[in-house]
Amino acid sequence: MAKILIVEDEKSINELMMRNLSLVGHECDQVYDGKNAVNMIKNNNYDLVLLDVMLPFLSGFELMKFLDHIPVIFVTAKDELNDKLKGLTLGAEDYIVKPFEMLELIARVGVVLRRYKKETKEFSLGDTKVYHDKRYVEYQNQEVDLTPQEYELLEVLIRNQNIALSRDKLLELAWGFDYEGDTRTVDVHIQKLRKKLGWENYIKTINKLGYRLEK
Amino acid sequence: MKFWQKIYLVTLIIILIFLNGGIYLVFQITYQKNIETEQKRAESDYTITKNAIQKDMQALEQRGELNDTVIVSLFETYEQFYSKYNLSFQLWKGEQQIYSNVADSDVKKETPKTGNKVEIHTINHMKYIYVTEEISGLVYQYNLVYVRPLTELNEIWSQLNLIFVIASVSISVLLAIVLFLLFQHFTVPIGKLSDAANRFAEGNYKERVHIPGKDEIAELAGNFNNMASEIELKISEITLETEKKQIFIDNLAHELKTPLTSIYGYAEYMQKAKISEEDRNVSLEYMMHESKRLKNLAYALLDLALIRNDKIEFEELDTSSLLNSALRTVELKMEEKKIQVVKELSTSHIKGNKNLLESLLVNLLMNAACACEIGGEINIQISGNQDYDNRMIEITDNGIGMNEDELKRIMEPFYRVDKARSRENGGAGLGLALCKQIVEVHKGHINYYSQPKEGTSVVVEIWV
């Protein structure tokens, strides 16, 4: 769970980003122009800033000067190589182009936070505690023995908590793009996790959509 | 080989041929004339001499004293006299030569023919005149031959020959050099022009050529400069247009992608996320709002596109109904903000395209309404000059107004003075760009006047 500042002048998109990121556990502040962004940054400690390039009063690029040491992800409609390069050379961690999918946003935010070691160290739900940095899982204070694949799946569920993930998506995220196996292995692993972590009520099966870890 | 070198060589060769040829011809003619003169002179000399000798010989024969010995001594007497003049004689009796004081070197080898009286012979590179005639009135056939070497002629002409050759060569060389320099000089401007054209083609559009004078090359240079200026102008125009287009496209991309992101995003959010009923309602609200925005944008773009391509039809419209129709469309907004509308119509008819003019009015009225505070006032004047074909539409509001910088940009596609407020209304930012197009199609102009916090006035003048 991280503290994120969302700087986007389009209210609907700002709101959308806030909701998506809140779902997976981040705390978000919202501003709609450059001036307010600068103020908020001065008065708060953010782990990450999501920045729209085309802002009134101050372009996203210019705002970068005020953002030393804080990781920034640019969000914009401009798809050109020039703009991407400009953004990245100015020190942005990543550059995401509209329209984007929720999972993509969440994933990129997660990647940047991990890079800067700003992700939370632990996750608790029910009787289970997960220690991300140590890759150690406890159920009812006892260590749980998970296979590497089960652990991967667990991480994916936690990172995308409250969001329904299809079997294909789970396969892609936890097993990798190259995996050519059957989606049934997803079902099997989900069952195992439910059992081992006592999460029968937390990992919900969503009809026609997939699975969702609900916190 | 270069052009000027080609011309140079050709010119040089022609001049030399004609010059030398001409001089040579003149020489030849003069020489012939000289020879003719000598011949005539020789002939008359001969005649006098021959008459004298003839008289003497006739007298001698009458006295019966004519024999070879006497003839010889007679000629010896003449010889003394004529040798001063470098003359020689021969006397032939039939085929036999009786007397001769012609030097051996000067002798022609054949016996004289009585056919050609005067002959020129070249013996050992010297020219001689031979005059031959029969002495008349005598029993036997006696032929007198007169020989004169053309020594002066020979000398003069060999000198002249030498002079001719020397002069010809030196003039030719001089001519070659001078012509070379001249031609090279004259073609320098051509080289300049060629270089300038090259540099221009490489991208230096400011390149111009300076060639003084009034001849064809200077004229060509002048025309080149004109052409260069035109091209430079066109290129900067095109570059500007391209930049404008790029900006338009960038803005359009943004205007399209943003609502799409929202619509898809909220739909996905509702499908996959664990959310409450209230969250659901908020999402749906956003989706509808953004859809409407896309719709407005699509319509505005279509309008813009159609105006550019279609043939527009104009008709006489009733001013009052046109305005009322437009007002109906913005009625809600007017009521919402409790805006007072004052109408002043001093012309009953206005000529133009019904849909476009209505669109124009709707856009302008909408902007005026949005600019106004609650309880604001909008003043609409439509007037015209019955004598001329122009009509004026003036819409004034007492709303928020704009400063100079904003005024300059309002007709740019997608430009909004206040983005937030514009988006609230679902505006695409194309309204005034559209108005501009509509006014242009009606062969008119549109002008804005505004003071911040006091209000704005739009003046449209059309000539249809």
XYZ file of C-alpha atoms in Angstrom:
679
model
C 0.000 0.000 0.000
C 1.569 3.259 -1.135
C 0.753 6.958 -1.093
C 0.121 8.118 -4.629
C -0.567 11.561 -6.099
C -2.738 11.637 -9.210
C -2.257 14.731 -11.378
C -4.797 14.707 -14.212
C -7.059 17.535 -15.370
C -9.750 15.264 -16.822
C -11.989 14.613 -13.830
C -13.414 11.317 -15.058
C -9.995 9.791 -15.664
C -8.589 11.137 -12.451
C -11.484 9.508 -10.610
C -11.035 6.262 -12.531
C -7.367 6.025 -11.652
C -8.070 6.811 -8.019
C -10.698 4.074 -7.783
C -8.544 1.452 -9.493
C -5.545 2.126 -7.337
C -7.623 2.253 -4.144
C -9.026 -1.154 -4.998
C -5.613 -2.732 -4.720
C -4.867 -0.934 -1.516
C -3.102 2.314 -2.362
C -3.906 5.653 -0.776
C -4.527 8.322 -3.421
C -4.673 12.121 -3.523
C -6.161 13.907 -6.495
C -5.270 17.254 -8.098
C -6.409 18.711 -11.401
C -3.696 21.180 -12.357
C 0.027 21.872 -12.074
C -0.080 24.575 -9.399
C -1.986 22.422 -6.947
C 0.273 19.514 -7.757
C 3.337 21.484 -6.702
C 1.656 22.465 -3.439
C 0.631 18.929 -2.595
C 4.101 17.607 -3.318
C 5.691 20.180 -1.055
C 3.378 19.352 1.811
C 3.264 15.598 1.542
C 5.461 12.564 1.108
C 4.381 10.583 -1.876
C 5.694 7.220 -2.937
C 4.675 7.761 -6.560
C 3.194 10.453 -8.796
C 0.953 9.774 -11.782
C 1.319 12.734 -14.116
C -0.630 13.830 -17.164
C 1.563 15.550 -19.741
C -1.034 17.980 -21.087
C -1.951 20.040 -18.023
C -3.234 23.597 -17.777
C -0.777 26.221 -16.507
C 2.184 23.894 -16.395
C 2.979 21.043 -18.718
C 3.717 17.696 -17.199
C 7.249 17.912 -18.503
C 7.885 21.195 -16.728
C 6.515 19.815 -13.503
C 9.253 17.198 -13.514
C 11.681 19.750 -12.166
C 9.852 19.711 -8.841
C 9.814 15.979 -8.611
C 13.296 14.974 -7.595
C 13.573 11.570 -5.970
C 9.930 10.742 -6.363
C 9.172 8.173 -9.046
C 6.867 9.468 -11.771
C 4.741 7.701 -14.324
C 3.527 9.832 -17.251
C -0.024 9.327 -18.428
C -0.968 10.796 -21.749
C -2.752 10.505 -25.069
C 0.369 11.297 -27.074
C 1.764 8.131 -28.533
C 4.725 9.510 -30.415
C 8.208 8.219 -29.907
C 9.491 11.752 -29.342
C 7.185 12.343 -26.428
C 7.967 8.970 -24.909
C 11.688 9.585 -25.192
C 11.334 13.060 -23.786
C 9.428 11.766 -20.822
C 11.798 8.941 -20.120
C 14.940 11.054 -20.512
C 13.513 13.614 -18.130
C 13.554 10.906 -15.532
C 10.102 9.391 -15.615
C 10.011 5.785 -14.552
C 7.453 4.810 -17.102
C 5.114 6.190 -19.705
C 1.561 4.927 -20.106
C -0.588 5.858 -23.085
C -4.356 6.373 -23.091
C -6.473 4.406 -23.458
C -5.085 1.911 -20.979
C -6.513 -0.977 -19.092
C -6.898 -1.010 -15.352
C -4.654 -4.018 -14.952
C -1.956 -2.348 -16.968
C -2.023 0.745 -14.768
C -1.944 -1.289 -11.614
C 0.831 -3.490 -12.888
C 3.049 -0.579 -13.911
C 2.484 1.214 -10.651
C 3.399 -1.986 -8.852
C 6.565 -2.431 -10.854
C 7.798 1.083 -10.132
C 6.989 0.821 -6.446
C 8.869 -2.452 -6.185
C 11.829 -0.914 -7.981
C 11.953 1.836 -5.411
C 11.259 -0.617 -2.617
C 8.186 1.298 -1.651
C 5.818 -1.572 -1.627
C 4.521 -2.758 1.653
C 6.409 -5.573 3.196
C 3.509 -7.597 4.401
C -0.027 -8.520 3.618
C -2.594 -9.887 6.064
C -5.969 -11.312 5.392
C -7.899 -13.585 7.681
C -5.472 -15.887 9.494
C -2.801 -15.544 6.872
C 0.197 -13.283 6.801
C 2.396 -12.915 3.722
C 5.913 -11.451 3.943
C 6.757 -10.301 0.394
C 10.453 -9.579 0.795
C 11.132 -12.889 2.511
C 8.682 -14.875 0.405
C 7.405 -16.354 3.637
C 3.799 -17.220 4.359
C 2.198 -17.899 7.731
C -1.181 -19.450 8.432
C -2.333 -19.259 12.010
C 1.225 -18.398 12.935
C 2.597 -21.536 11.374
C 4.772 -21.488 8.296
C 2.921 -22.626 5.194
C 4.651 -24.752 2.638
C 3.896 -23.411 -0.827
C 5.378 -24.450 -4.144
C 7.057 -21.654 -6.128
C 4.147 -21.653 -8.563
C 1.608 -21.407 -5.760
C 3.520 -18.499 -4.313
C 3.591 -16.727 -7.671
C -0.151 -17.116 -7.972
C -0.563 -15.807 -4.443
C 1.456 -12.688 -5.273
C -0.601 -12.061 -8.413
C -3.832 -12.307 -6.445
C -2.572 -9.928 -3.777
C -1.292 -7.364 -6.256
C -4.608 -7.372 -8.045
C -6.834 -7.692 -5.032
C -10.496 -6.841 -5.502
C -10.169 -7.247 -9.233
C -11.569 -10.227 -11.078
C -8.875 -12.005 -13.076
C -9.704 -14.483 -15.811
C -8.022 -17.881 -15.909
C -6.108 -16.841 -18.998
C -4.931 -13.691 -17.319
C -3.875 -15.620 -14.215
C -2.014 -18.043 -16.417
C -0.291 -15.169 -18.166
C 0.651 -13.318 -15.004
C 1.627 -16.226 -12.764
C 2.869 -18.808 -15.244
C 4.245 -16.434 -17.894
C 3.509 -15.719 -21.554
C 5.289 -18.820 -22.792
C 3.226 -21.287 -20.822
C 1.226 -23.523 -23.101
C -0.602 -25.568 -20.570
C -4.249 -25.810 -19.750
C -6.172 -23.306 -17.649
C -7.277 -26.185 -15.432
C -3.966 -25.871 -13.624
C -5.167 -22.449 -12.470
C -8.246 -24.023 -10.885
C -6.118 -26.630 -9.171
C -3.726 -24.062 -7.744
C -6.535 -21.809 -6.598
C -8.044 -24.739 -4.719
C -4.706 -25.463 -3.079
C -4.285 -21.830 -1.968
C -7.782 -21.703 -0.577
C -7.100 -24.748 1.477
C -3.626 -23.946 2.660
C -4.381 -20.357 3.615
C -7.943 -20.766 4.812
C -9.111 -18.341 2.145
C -12.171 -20.179 0.927
C -14.243 -17.048 1.539
C -11.692 -14.623 0.329
C -10.804 -16.043 -3.059
C -14.158 -15.723 -4.758
C -15.137 -17.409 -7.992
C -16.743 -14.767 -10.231
C -19.147 -16.250 -12.690
C -17.822 -16.105 -16.282
C -14.981 -13.839 -15.240
C -12.545 -15.757 -13.111
C -11.277 -15.382 -9.583
C -11.046 -12.448 -7.260
C -9.221 -12.007 -3.989
C -11.453 -9.860 -1.847
C -10.177 -7.795 0.983
C 33.731 20.497 -72.749
C 32.042 23.543 -71.357
C 29.539 25.576 -73.306
C 31.577 28.730 -73.415
C 34.630 26.795 -74.504
C 32.665 25.298 -77.352
C 31.452 28.679 -78.507
C 34.910 30.087 -78.080
C 36.560 27.463 -80.261
C 33.935 27.665 -82.958
C 34.049 31.466 -83.025
C 37.812 31.513 -83.053
C 38.091 29.030 -85.900
C 35.507 30.848 -87.988
C 37.134 34.233 -87.444
C 40.572 32.909 -88.271
C 39.352 31.212 -91.401
C 37.549 34.270 -92.625
C 40.267 36.699 -91.600
C 43.118 34.782 -93.062
C 41.086 33.693 -96.016
C 40.045 37.259 -96.686
C 43.524 38.636 -96.451
C 44.874 35.895 -98.643
C 42.200 36.598 -101.221
C 43.002 40.298 -101.231
C 46.673 39.462 -101.680
C 45.953 37.204 -104.599
C 43.721 39.704 -106.335
C 46.201 42.523 -105.869
C 48.970 40.310 -107.149
C 46.963 39.395 -110.236
C 46.241 43.044 -110.881
C 49.923 43.818 -110.543
C 50.793 41.171 -113.044
C 48.173 42.409 -115.434
C 49.611 45.893 -115.151
C 53.076 44.557 -115.880
C 51.774 42.702 -118.863
C 50.124 45.758 -120.295
C 53.226 47.791 -119.725
C 55.350 45.135 -121.287
C 53.066 45.002 -124.224
C 53.161 48.735 -124.907
C 56.914 48.846 -124.399
C 57.248 46.015 -126.802
C 55.035 47.663 -129.390
C 57.131 50.816 -129.416
C 60.353 48.858 -129.606
C 59.019 46.513 -132.195
C 57.822 49.404 -134.387
C 61.210 50.978 -134.251
C 62.966 47.776 -135.151
C 60.382 46.998 -137.751
C 60.934 50.344 -139.450
C 64.640 49.820 -139.430
C 64.443 46.331 -140.784
C 61.950 47.293 -143.461
C 64.212 50.114 -144.586
C 67.160 47.801 -144.694
C 65.263 45.249 -146.767
C 64.167 47.901 -149.219
C 67.758 48.805 -149.734
C 68.499 45.083 -150.051
C 70.906 45.234 -147.164
C 69.007 42.927 -144.798
C 71.086 40.017 -143.750
C 71.854 38.245 -140.457
C 75.032 40.168 -139.713
C 73.346 43.496 -140.244
C 70.472 42.414 -138.043
C 72.843 41.444 -135.279
C 74.642 44.781 -135.286
C 71.306 46.570 -135.412
C 70.194 44.720 -132.267
C 73.481 45.372 -130.560
C 72.804 49.047 -130.942
C 69.384 48.635 -129.372
C 70.864 46.400 -126.724
C 72.988 49.194 -125.365
C 69.943 51.247 -124.950
C 67.597 48.689 -123.521
C 69.944 46.892 -121.194
C 69.525 49.819 -118.815
C 65.958 48.656 -118.404
C 66.896 45.061 -117.836
C 65.303 44.041 -121.112
C 66.445 41.221 -123.306
C 65.555 40.287 -126.798
C 65.570 37.385 -129.126
C 65.121 37.424 -132.860
C 63.983 34.276 -134.531
C 64.078 33.698 -138.219
C 61.600 30.904 -138.642
C 62.852 28.165 -136.328
C 66.274 29.571 -136.029
C 67.434 31.995 -133.402
C 69.549 34.701 -134.991
C 70.051 36.972 -132.027
C 69.680 36.711 -128.323
C 70.962 38.662 -125.343
C 68.892 36.755 -122.967
C 70.935 35.256 -120.164
C 70.995 31.500 -120.161
C 69.321 31.314 -116.853
C 66.443 33.289 -118.209
C 65.893 31.207 -121.252
C 62.732 29.410 -121.921
C 63.463 26.253 -123.701
C 60.954 26.216 -126.482
C 60.655 28.168 -129.628
C 58.062 30.880 -129.489
C 54.627 30.089 -130.569
C 52.853 32.784 -132.381
C 49.659 31.879 -130.583
C 50.032 33.678 -127.214
C 51.499 37.029 -127.580
C 52.172 37.711 -123.933
C 53.212 34.953 -121.601
C 54.389 34.744 -118.064
C 56.935 32.077 -117.320
C 58.411 31.008 -114.063
C 62.028 29.890 -114.520
C 64.048 29.014 -111.436
C 61.544 30.695 -109.078
C 61.744 34.010 -110.982
C 58.911 35.318 -113.047
C 59.489 36.600 -116.575
C 57.290 38.286 -119.126
C 57.773 37.061 -122.661
C 56.220 39.071 -125.469
C 56.388 37.588 -128.937
C 55.202 38.926 -132.306
C 56.012 38.676 -135.951
C 57.731 41.581 -137.568
C 55.518 42.482 -140.463
C 56.330 43.739 -143.875
C 59.307 41.470 -144.405
C 59.896 38.642 -146.802
C 60.890 36.070 -144.199
C 59.071 35.313 -140.998
C 60.895 37.124 -138.227
C 59.690 36.870 -134.622
C 60.795 39.320 -132.017
C 60.793 38.070 -128.412
C 61.016 40.461 -125.558
C 61.930 39.168 -122.136
C 61.702 41.050 -118.919
C 62.274 39.635 -115.455
C 59.737 40.829 -112.896
C 62.365 41.460 -110.287
C 60.635 44.221 -108.290
C 57.448 42.323 -108.324
C 59.220 39.256 -107.087
C 60.998 41.067 -104.307
C 58.016 42.997 -103.115
C 55.817 39.968 -103.124
C 58.176 37.720 -101.254
C 58.523 40.371 -98.597
C 54.794 40.778 -98.420
C 54.360 37.029 -98.119
C 56.605 36.948 -95.107
C 54.855 39.887 -93.517
C 51.532 38.231 -94.172
C 52.536 35.017 -92.462
C 53.981 36.759 -89.419
C 51.035 39.108 -89.082
C 48.546 36.330 -89.546
C 50.104 34.145 -86.883
C 50.480 36.896 -84.310
C 46.985 38.251 -84.901
C 45.618 34.750 -84.606
C 47.379 34.124 -81.319
C 46.345 37.494 -79.938
C 42.801 36.939 -81.073
C 42.756 33.516 -79.453
C 43.893 34.915 -76.100
C 41.608 37.943 -76.079
C 38.584 35.953 -77.171
C 39.345 33.330 -74.532
C 39.403 35.882 -71.742
C 36.332 37.652 -73.035
C 34.230 34.519 -73.339
C 35.331 33.303 -69.956
C 34.384 36.636 -68.464
C 30.965 36.680 -70.035
C 30.066 33.256 -68.826
C 30.983 33.945 -65.199
C 27.433 35.094 -64.407
C 26.091 31.819 -65.737
C 28.316 29.967 -63.325
C 27.100 32.184 -60.499
C 23.506 31.412 -61.372
C 24.197 27.722 -61.550
C 25.841 27.715 -58.115
C 23.003 29.706 -56.603
C 20.455 27.262 -58.002
C 22.446 24.418 -56.486
C 22.601 25.962 -53.047
C 18.912 26.753 -53.209
C 18.089 23.175 -54.100
C 20.125 22.017 -51.115
C 17.776 23.856 -48.818
C 19.151 27.378 -48.509
C 15.956 29.122 -49.499
C 17.341 32.552 -48.838
C 19.857 32.190 -51.645
C 19.692 34.942 -54.278
C 21.864 35.978 -57.191
C 23.204 39.441 -57.891
C 24.053 40.068 -61.532
C 24.176 43.684 -62.649
C 23.232 44.812 -66.113
C 20.278 44.520 -68.420
C 21.157 41.679 -70.745
C 19.448 38.303 -70.972
C 21.582 36.786 -68.230
C 20.818 39.609 -65.832
C 17.166 39.143 -66.706
C 17.446 35.421 -66.061
C 19.040 36.208 -62.719
C 16.201 38.554 -61.855
C 13.642 35.916 -62.749
C 15.528 33.337 -60.727
C 15.429 35.613 -57.703
C 11.702 36.116 -58.119
C 11.132 32.418 -58.399
C 13.285 31.810 -55.340
C 11.297 34.294 -53.300
C 8.018 32.721 -54.359
C 9.246 29.266 -53.482
C 10.588 30.431 -50.136
C 7.220 31.917 -49.354
C 5.319 28.835 -50.420
C 7.590 26.583 -48.414
C 7.116 28.557 -45.241
C 3.374 28.575 -45.874
C 3.351 24.843 -46.356
C 5.507 24.292 -43.296
C 3.147 26.398 -41.249
C 0.140 24.520 -42.580
C 1.767 21.211 -41.774
C 2.530 22.330 -38.243
C -1.027 23.493 -37.796
C -2.299 20.178 -39.066
C -0.043 18.296 -36.691
C -1.284 20.312 -33.761
C -4.867 19.693 -34.842
C -4.264 15.973 -34.991
C -2.525 15.908 -31.617
C -5.420 17.732 -30.042
C -7.939 15.537 -31.778
C -6.131 12.448 -30.510
C -6.382 13.752 -27.009
C -10.036 14.650 -27.373
C -10.851 11.196 -28.690
C -8.702 9.083 -26.431
C -9.715 10.701 -23.194
C -13.432 9.942 -23.287
C -12.663 6.487 -24.677
C -10.369 5.789 -21.773
C -13.092 6.818 -19.374
C -15.846 4.812 -20.984
C -13.828 1.637 -21.286
C -12.234 2.153 -17.898
C -15.491 2.497 -15.993
C -17.038 -0.415 -17.829
C -14.102 -2.614 -16.905
C -14.195 -1.317 -13.362
C -17.820 -2.239 -13.021
C -17.242 -5.678 -14.484
C -14.171 -6.786 -12.576
C -13.951 -4.814 -9.394
C -15.590 -5.439 -6.063
C -17.586 -2.263 -5.770
C -20.680 -0.877 -4.109
C -23.995 0.174 -5.646
C -22.969 3.802 -5.296
C -19.680 3.144 -7.062
C -21.688 1.572 -9.843
C -23.898 4.633 -10.202
C -20.979 7.017 -10.292
C -19.309 4.909 -12.966
C -22.433 4.836 -15.121
C -22.802 8.594 -14.767
C -19.263 9.137 -16.038
C -19.758 6.722 -18.899
C -22.812 8.543 -20.129
C -21.240 11.939 -19.806
C -18.156 10.879 -21.747
C -20.250 9.200 -24.421
C -22.114 12.435 -24.942
C -18.852 14.248 -25.224
C -17.719 11.873 -27.954
C -20.989 12.398 -29.720
C -20.552 16.161 -29.684
C -17.060 15.832 -30.977
C -18.118 13.522 -33.769
C -20.845 15.897 -34.882
C -18.583 18.912 -34.751
C -15.918 17.144 -36.793
C -18.461 16.039 -39.354
C -19.716 19.574 -39.677
C -16.226 20.871 -40.198
C -15.492 18.217 -42.793
C -18.740 18.775 -44.665
C -18.272 22.500 -44.882
C -14.929 22.031 -46.528
C -16.187 19.631 -49.136
C -19.761 20.362 -49.954
C -21.305 22.791 -52.317
C -23.300 25.060 -50.075
C -26.719 26.275 -51.085
C -27.881 29.708 -50.144
C -31.427 30.985 -49.802
C -33.341 33.961 -48.455
C -34.167 33.307 -44.821
C -36.516 35.031 -42.471
C -34.283 36.626 -39.842
C -36.750 36.318 -37.030
C -37.486 32.607 -37.442
C -33.798 31.832 -37.917
C -32.935 33.481 -34.634
C -35.835 31.928 -32.769
C -34.889 28.494 -34.017
C -31.368 28.967 -32.679
C -32.639 30.308 -29.379
C -34.825 27.247 -28.891
C -31.745 25.061 -28.971
C -30.044 27.035 -26.212
C -33.251 27.647 -24.282
C -32.398 25.266 -21.428
C -29.067 26.878 -20.767
C -30.580 30.353 -20.860
C -33.259 29.377 -18.385
C -30.859 27.545 -16.134
C -28.775 30.696 -15.748
C -31.755 33.037 -15.883
C -30.241 34.994 -18.755
C -32.008 37.966 -20.311
C -32.090 37.977 -24.066
C -32.551 41.265 -25.944
C -33.243 41.092 -29.664
C -32.805 43.907 -32.176
C -33.614 42.866 -35.702
C -33.525 45.658 -38.253
C -33.583 43.494 -41.342
C -36.307 41.050 -42.243
C -34.301 38.783 -44.479
C -30.865 37.334 -44.482
C -29.332 35.283 -47.260
C -27.304 32.213 -46.460
C -27.384 28.501 -45.734
C -30.086 27.707 -43.189
C -28.330 24.925 -41.279
C -24.988 26.631 -41.199
C -26.296 29.973 -40.055
C -28.351 28.299 -37.387
C -25.287 26.380 -36.244
C -23.381 29.646 -36.157
C -25.976 31.335 -33.997
C -26.302 28.346 -31.675
C -22.545 28.191 -31.126
C -22.180 31.897 -30.475
C -25.217 32.032 -28.199
C -24.039 28.983 -26.284
C -20.645 30.554 -25.683
C -22.261 33.794 -24.598
C -24.542 31.918 -22.208
C -21.659 29.950 -20.724
C -19.674 33.147 -20.210
C -22.495 34.839 -18.368
C -23.070 34.802 -14.660
C -26.479 33.992 -13.258
C -28.865 36.729 -14.338
C -26.605 37.925 -17.110
C -27.690 39.588 -20.318
C -27.185 38.777 -23.964
C -27.840 41.322 -26.665
C -28.481 40.158 -30.231
C -28.442 42.541 -33.183
C -29.008 41.524 -36.776
C -28.821 44.364 -39.278
C -28.125 45.012 -42.879
C -27.804 47.689 -45.452
C -30.671 47.472 -47.913
C -28.477 48.938 -50.653
C -25.699 46.442 -50.257
C -25.811 42.713 -49.825
C -24.098 42.504 -46.475
C -25.592 41.520 -43.166
C -24.222 42.016 -39.666
C -24.830 39.793 -36.673
C -23.671 41.137 -33.339
C -23.928 39.168 -30.120
C -22.827 40.820 -26.903
C -22.761 39.373 -23.416
C -21.832 40.856 -20.051
C -20.068 37.762 -18.867
C -16.597 36.833 -17.817
C -14.721 38.247 -20.811
C -11.261 37.372 -22.099
C -7.850 38.975 -22.179
C -5.808 39.710 -25.310
C -3.844 36.482 -25.344
C -6.951 34.380 -25.015
C -8.746 36.418 -27.691
C -6.039 35.666 -30.201
C -6.455 31.953 -29.838
C -10.128 31.298 -29.439
C -10.716 30.302 -33.021
C -8.020 27.631 -32.928
C -9.461 24.132 -33.070
C -9.755 22.587 -29.587
C -8.628 25.722 -27.793
C -10.669 26.517 -24.723
C -10.201 29.406 -22.391
C -11.449 27.460 -19.399
C -11.060 23.754 -19.950
C -12.828 22.640 -16.845
C -15.940 24.671 -17.501
C -15.987 23.643 -21.156
C -15.812 19.960 -20.289
C -18.630 20.295 -17.865
C -20.752 21.248 -20.822
C -19.382 18.470 -22.948
C -17.816 20.958 -25.337
C -15.350 19.713 -27.906
C -13.537 22.988 -28.320
C -14.392 23.131 -31.996
C -17.298 25.525 -31.811
C -15.507 28.689 -32.840
C -13.356 26.932 -35.427
C -16.645 25.815 -36.920
C -18.063 29.344 -36.784
C -15.010 30.636 -38.581
C -15.535 28.137 -41.392
C -19.212 28.978 -41.660
C -18.511 32.701 -41.897
C -15.834 32.141 -44.525
C -18.208 30.085 -46.633
C -20.565 33.060 -46.489
C -17.728 35.255 -47.733
C -17.587 37.224 -44.523
C -15.457 37.848 -41.462
C -15.858 37.377 -37.762
C -14.316 39.540 -35.066
C -14.164 39.366 -31.302
C -13.946 42.155 -28.815
C -13.657 41.522 -25.129
C -12.726 42.992 -21.773
C -12.021 40.720 -18.843
C -14.856 40.808 -16.290
C -16.913 43.110 -18.515
C -18.097 40.976 -21.367
C -17.561 39.893 -24.918
C -18.868 40.999 -28.258
C -18.865 38.965 -31.461
C -19.388 40.742 -34.753
C -20.123 38.719 -37.873
C -20.394 40.298 -41.271
C -21.449 38.271 -44.283
C -21.759 39.106 -47.939
C -23.859 36.704 -49.880
